[in-house]
Amino acid sequence: MGLWLEVAAGGLITGGIYAVVAMGLNLQYGLMRIMNISHGEFLMVGAYFTWWAHTVWRVDPLVFLPVVAIVLFVAGLVIYRLCFRRIARAAASAEVVEARSLLIGFGLMFTVQNLAYLVFGADMRGYSYLADPVEIAGARFGQNRLLVFGFAVAASLALLAALRYTLFGKAVRAMMQSPTGAQLVGIDTGFLHPAVFGAGIALAGVAGALLSMIYEITPGMGEPYTVTALIVITLGGLGSAGGCLLGGFLLGLVEAFGMYWTSASLKMLLSYSVFIGVLLIRPKGLFAR
Amino acid sequence: MQRNWGLKALGVLALAVASIAPSIAQDGPVRIGYAISRTGPFAPGAQMTQEPAFILWAEQVNAAGGLNVKGKKRKIELIGIDDRSEVETMVRTVEKLMTTDKVDLILPPWGTGMNFAVMPLLAKHGYPVLAPTATGRKLIEMKNPYFFPLLQQPDRIMRALADMLAAQGVKTVAAIYVDELFGLENIGALEDALKAKGIKLVEKKSHPLDVKDLSPVINDIKSKNPDAFIGLTYPPDTFLVTGQSKQLGFNPKIFYTAVGSAFPIYRDKMGAATVEGVMGIGSWNAKVSAESKTYFDAYVKRFQKEPDRWGSPHAWAGMQILQHAIEKVGLDRKAIRDYIANTEHNTMIGKIRFQNGENVTTPGMVLQWQKGEFEVVWPKDRATAKPVYPKAAWK
């Protein structure tokens, strides 16, 4: 029984990591239909930024998290201004935004990734942080993994609450449902739209900073995370903060138990089976409204 | 009209230059081309184990006045092109280097899969290649007369490992392996080697390359309590299984991981205290000889990072063999091939002789991280330190 709990807890923790990876894209694609395929690249930037601060200045990665968030938020605003503002304004419908932003996202992906190769080289990097285990009820977990899990839960709940209960959240949801209508009732979409996009980039950066505490980093690390993020937000329901967290958990649990009972080699098969299964039963995702 | 004339004049000029250029080049540098991964998923490995050796070699030879080709000193011109970790790009680039650019020699791409893909071109156009990062019986079974893999083959490495395990009195082993040609071939070789030594394999489990969590597998293996853990892993999972074994408190008497354990970043990312006592695949360290120390220091000075303890020294040995061959027989590629195939070479990693396309002189070895250095602990005649057994609990 103890072992089962351990496997389940391990699955939840991995699920939390998936949720953290997906959160930023959920804001951008889920809420605004901006298909930012370069999501993983900003995660990579956050990871490198944290690694660099930690190895050069000896800054504690956890203390550095807010800095990563602020810097990437500002970078997000700039990128929005340069790349996405025009298509968001000119597009007749959400579908057009989606198609056009996809192309821009590809461009950004190559640019950001190759910039990282230029600046940091292709070498693998990493540092050891909170790598020691903690024992909880007889089971052992990595501190850094628990930290990511905790962050995933806290950030998801905070986002959920912000979107549902605050005026700001209502404005964001209104903007998503009808940009023109939102403007008519006095919502400043000219401010809100870039701000939500910037928050998405900031969350990607924070996710990268957290992952750099666990995994080694390379300039090419982002692409697979973009795929993970897309699966998780589609599974949970586009734009749903709670769905993102639960989608991540579901994926993590299925993988953990699947790997324990069958073989780790079947991991991809298992996660895609769940994905396809969910889409067959609920095409809009588990928590779509 | 005016602009068109200008363009045409430029075109004619360019053609003229292009047609003169080859006659100048004949007395110019020795042109050596290669495609290698500078971006994409293979880039970290290629930039860790292979391309720096090419660059350092060319720079050192040029600084000494050049290659001695038939009594003439000629500089080396390296033409290195990024293959973006794509097999098609690599094959196209190498074929262009051979046919359009007509380079004098070709250096190998990075990794077993890439080398497998380039082999037909080598035989077709007659370019001999010494490959430092390709291992697998499948490569040798191709019987390609122009391809010389420098690494030890899986059966050699696994036999050496089993010998070492038996010498330490290990009775039970649990193994994991990555779902790639490397993992599949090595687990087969390991099973044979363990059987020959009467060591029991209590568990073997495979995993995909992009795995992010191995705790279910480690928990399962931990419950079987084996004497030794053998991870036939690639770099991402080598790091992952080390970190998670520590976190889950899995403390076997021998903890062995494969590709990546010889990387300095493995020690630096996990922490020297954490990897203390971890064993793995490798061939060499700077303590092996004075020549090795010189190479190590020159490498660190040039690239501001340490070379790894497996691929890098093999890559350097390959350049040494190539240089000897050119200085002996000139740039006739068939003659270079024959020289490589039929001579016993002195290199930084010891004598190398090829037999049916296999490096039959470099033995399989086991290395162990001890106080920040990856020490050769097996076989005894190559050892730079004694094996520490059993491995202390994770720190």
CSV table of C-alpha atoms in Angstrom, one decimal, chain A residues 3 6-7 10-11 14 18 113-114 117 122-134 140-145 212-216 218-220 225 255-257 259-268, chain B residues 37-41 43-45 47-48 82 177 179 205-208 210-217 219-220 222-223 235-237 239-240 243-250 263 265 268-271 274 305 395:
chain,number,residue,atom,x,y,z
A,3,LEU,CA,4.4,1.8,-2.4
A,6,GLU,CA,4.5,6.7,-3.4
A,7,VAL,CA,3.8,6.0,-7.0
A,10,GLY,CA,5.2,10.7,-7.8
A,11,GLY,CA,2.6,10.9,-10.5
A,14,THR,CA,5.2,15.0,-12.3
A,18,TYR,CA,3.3,19.5,-16.5
A,113,GLN,CA,16.4,29.4,-29.9
A,114,ASN,CA,19.3,30.4,-32.2
A,117,TYR,CA,22.9,29.0,-29.2
A,122,ALA,CA,25.1,24.2,-27.3
A,123,ASP,CA,26.6,22.9,-24.1
A,124,MET,CA,24.5,21.3,-21.5
A,125,ARG,CA,24.2,23.4,-18.3
A,126,GLY,CA,22.8,22.9,-14.9
A,127,TYR,CA,23.2,23.3,-11.2
A,128,SER,CA,22.2,21.4,-8.1
A,129,TYR,CA,19.5,23.0,-6.0
A,130,LEU,CA,17.3,21.5,-3.3
A,131,ALA,CA,18.3,18.0,-4.6
A,132,ASP,CA,18.0,16.4,-1.2
A,133,PRO,CA,15.1,14.3,-0.3
A,134,VAL,CA,12.4,15.0,2.3
A,140,ARG,CA,10.7,10.1,0.0
A,141,PHE,CA,10.5,13.0,-2.4
A,142,GLY,CA,12.9,15.4,-4.0
A,143,GLN,CA,12.6,18.9,-2.4
A,144,ASN,CA,12.9,20.6,-5.8
A,145,ARG,CA,10.1,18.5,-7.2
A,212,SER,CA,16.2,24.4,-14.2
A,213,MET,CA,16.4,23.3,-10.5
A,214,ILE,CA,15.5,19.7,-11.6
A,215,TYR,CA,16.6,19.1,-15.1
A,216,GLU,CA,19.7,20.1,-17.1
A,218,THR,CA,20.1,23.3,-23.3
A,219,PRO,CA,19.0,25.9,-25.9
A,220,GLY,CA,16.9,23.2,-27.6
A,225,TYR,CA,7.7,21.4,-23.5
A,255,GLU,CA,2.2,7.8,-16.7
A,256,ALA,CA,3.3,6.9,-13.2
A,257,PHE,CA,0.9,3.9,-12.8
A,259,MET,CA,5.1,2.9,-16.1
A,260,TYR,CA,4.9,1.0,-12.8
A,261,TRP,CA,2.6,-1.7,-14.1
A,262,THR,CA,3.7,-2.0,-17.7
A,263,SER,CA,6.9,-0.4,-19.0
A,264,ALA,CA,8.3,3.1,-19.1
A,265,SER,CA,8.7,2.6,-22.9
A,266,LEU,CA,4.9,2.8,-23.2
A,267,LYS,CA,4.8,6.3,-21.7
A,268,MET,CA,4.0,8.1,-24.9
B,37,SER,CA,25.4,19.2,-34.9
B,38,ARG,CA,25.8,22.7,-33.6
B,39,THR,CA,22.1,23.2,-33.0
B,40,GLY,CA,19.2,20.8,-32.2
B,41,PRO,CA,19.0,17.8,-29.8
B,43,ALA,CA,24.3,19.6,-30.3
B,44,PRO,CA,25.2,19.3,-26.6
B,45,GLY,CA,26.8,15.9,-27.2
B,47,GLN,CA,29.9,20.0,-28.9
B,48,MET,CA,31.0,18.1,-25.8
B,82,ASP,CA,25.9,22.7,-38.9
B,177,TYR,CA,18.1,0.7,-20.7
B,179,ASP,CA,14.8,2.5,-26.1
B,205,LYS,CA,13.3,-2.3,-17.6
B,206,SER,CA,13.3,0.0,-20.7
B,207,HIS,CA,12.4,3.6,-20.9
B,208,PRO,CA,12.0,6.2,-23.7
B,210,ASP,CA,12.4,11.8,-23.2
B,211,VAL,CA,11.3,10.4,-19.9
B,212,LYS,CA,10.8,13.0,-17.2
B,213,ASP,CA,10.2,10.8,-14.2
B,214,LEU,CA,11.8,7.4,-13.4
B,215,SER,CA,10.6,7.1,-9.8
B,216,PRO,CA,8.2,4.3,-10.5
B,217,VAL,CA,11.0,2.3,-12.1
B,219,ASN,CA,10.9,2.2,-6.6
B,220,ASP,CA,10.3,-1.1,-8.3
B,222,LYS,CA,14.6,-0.7,-5.0
B,223,SER,CA,12.1,-3.2,-3.7
B,235,PRO,CA,22.5,11.9,-21.0
B,236,PRO,CA,19.1,13.2,-20.0
B,237,ASP,CA,18.2,9.9,-18.2
B,239,PHE,CA,21.1,12.7,-14.9
B,240,LEU,CA,17.5,11.9,-14.1
B,243,GLY,CA,19.1,12.5,-9.1
B,244,GLN,CA,16.0,10.4,-8.4
B,245,SER,CA,17.9,7.5,-7.0
B,246,LYS,CA,19.4,9.8,-4.5
B,247,GLN,CA,16.0,11.3,-3.7
B,248,LEU,CA,14.4,7.9,-3.3
B,249,GLY,CA,17.2,6.6,-1.2
B,250,PHE,CA,18.1,3.8,-3.6
B,263,PHE,CA,30.7,14.5,-19.0
B,265,ILE,CA,28.7,18.7,-16.5
B,268,ASP,CA,29.0,19.9,-12.0
B,269,LYS,CA,25.2,19.6,-12.3
B,270,MET,CA,24.7,16.8,-9.7
B,271,GLY,CA,27.5,18.0,-7.4
B,274,THR,CA,26.6,13.4,-5.1
B,305,LYS,CA,35.6,23.8,-20.4
B,395,LYS,CA,25.4,12.6,-0.2
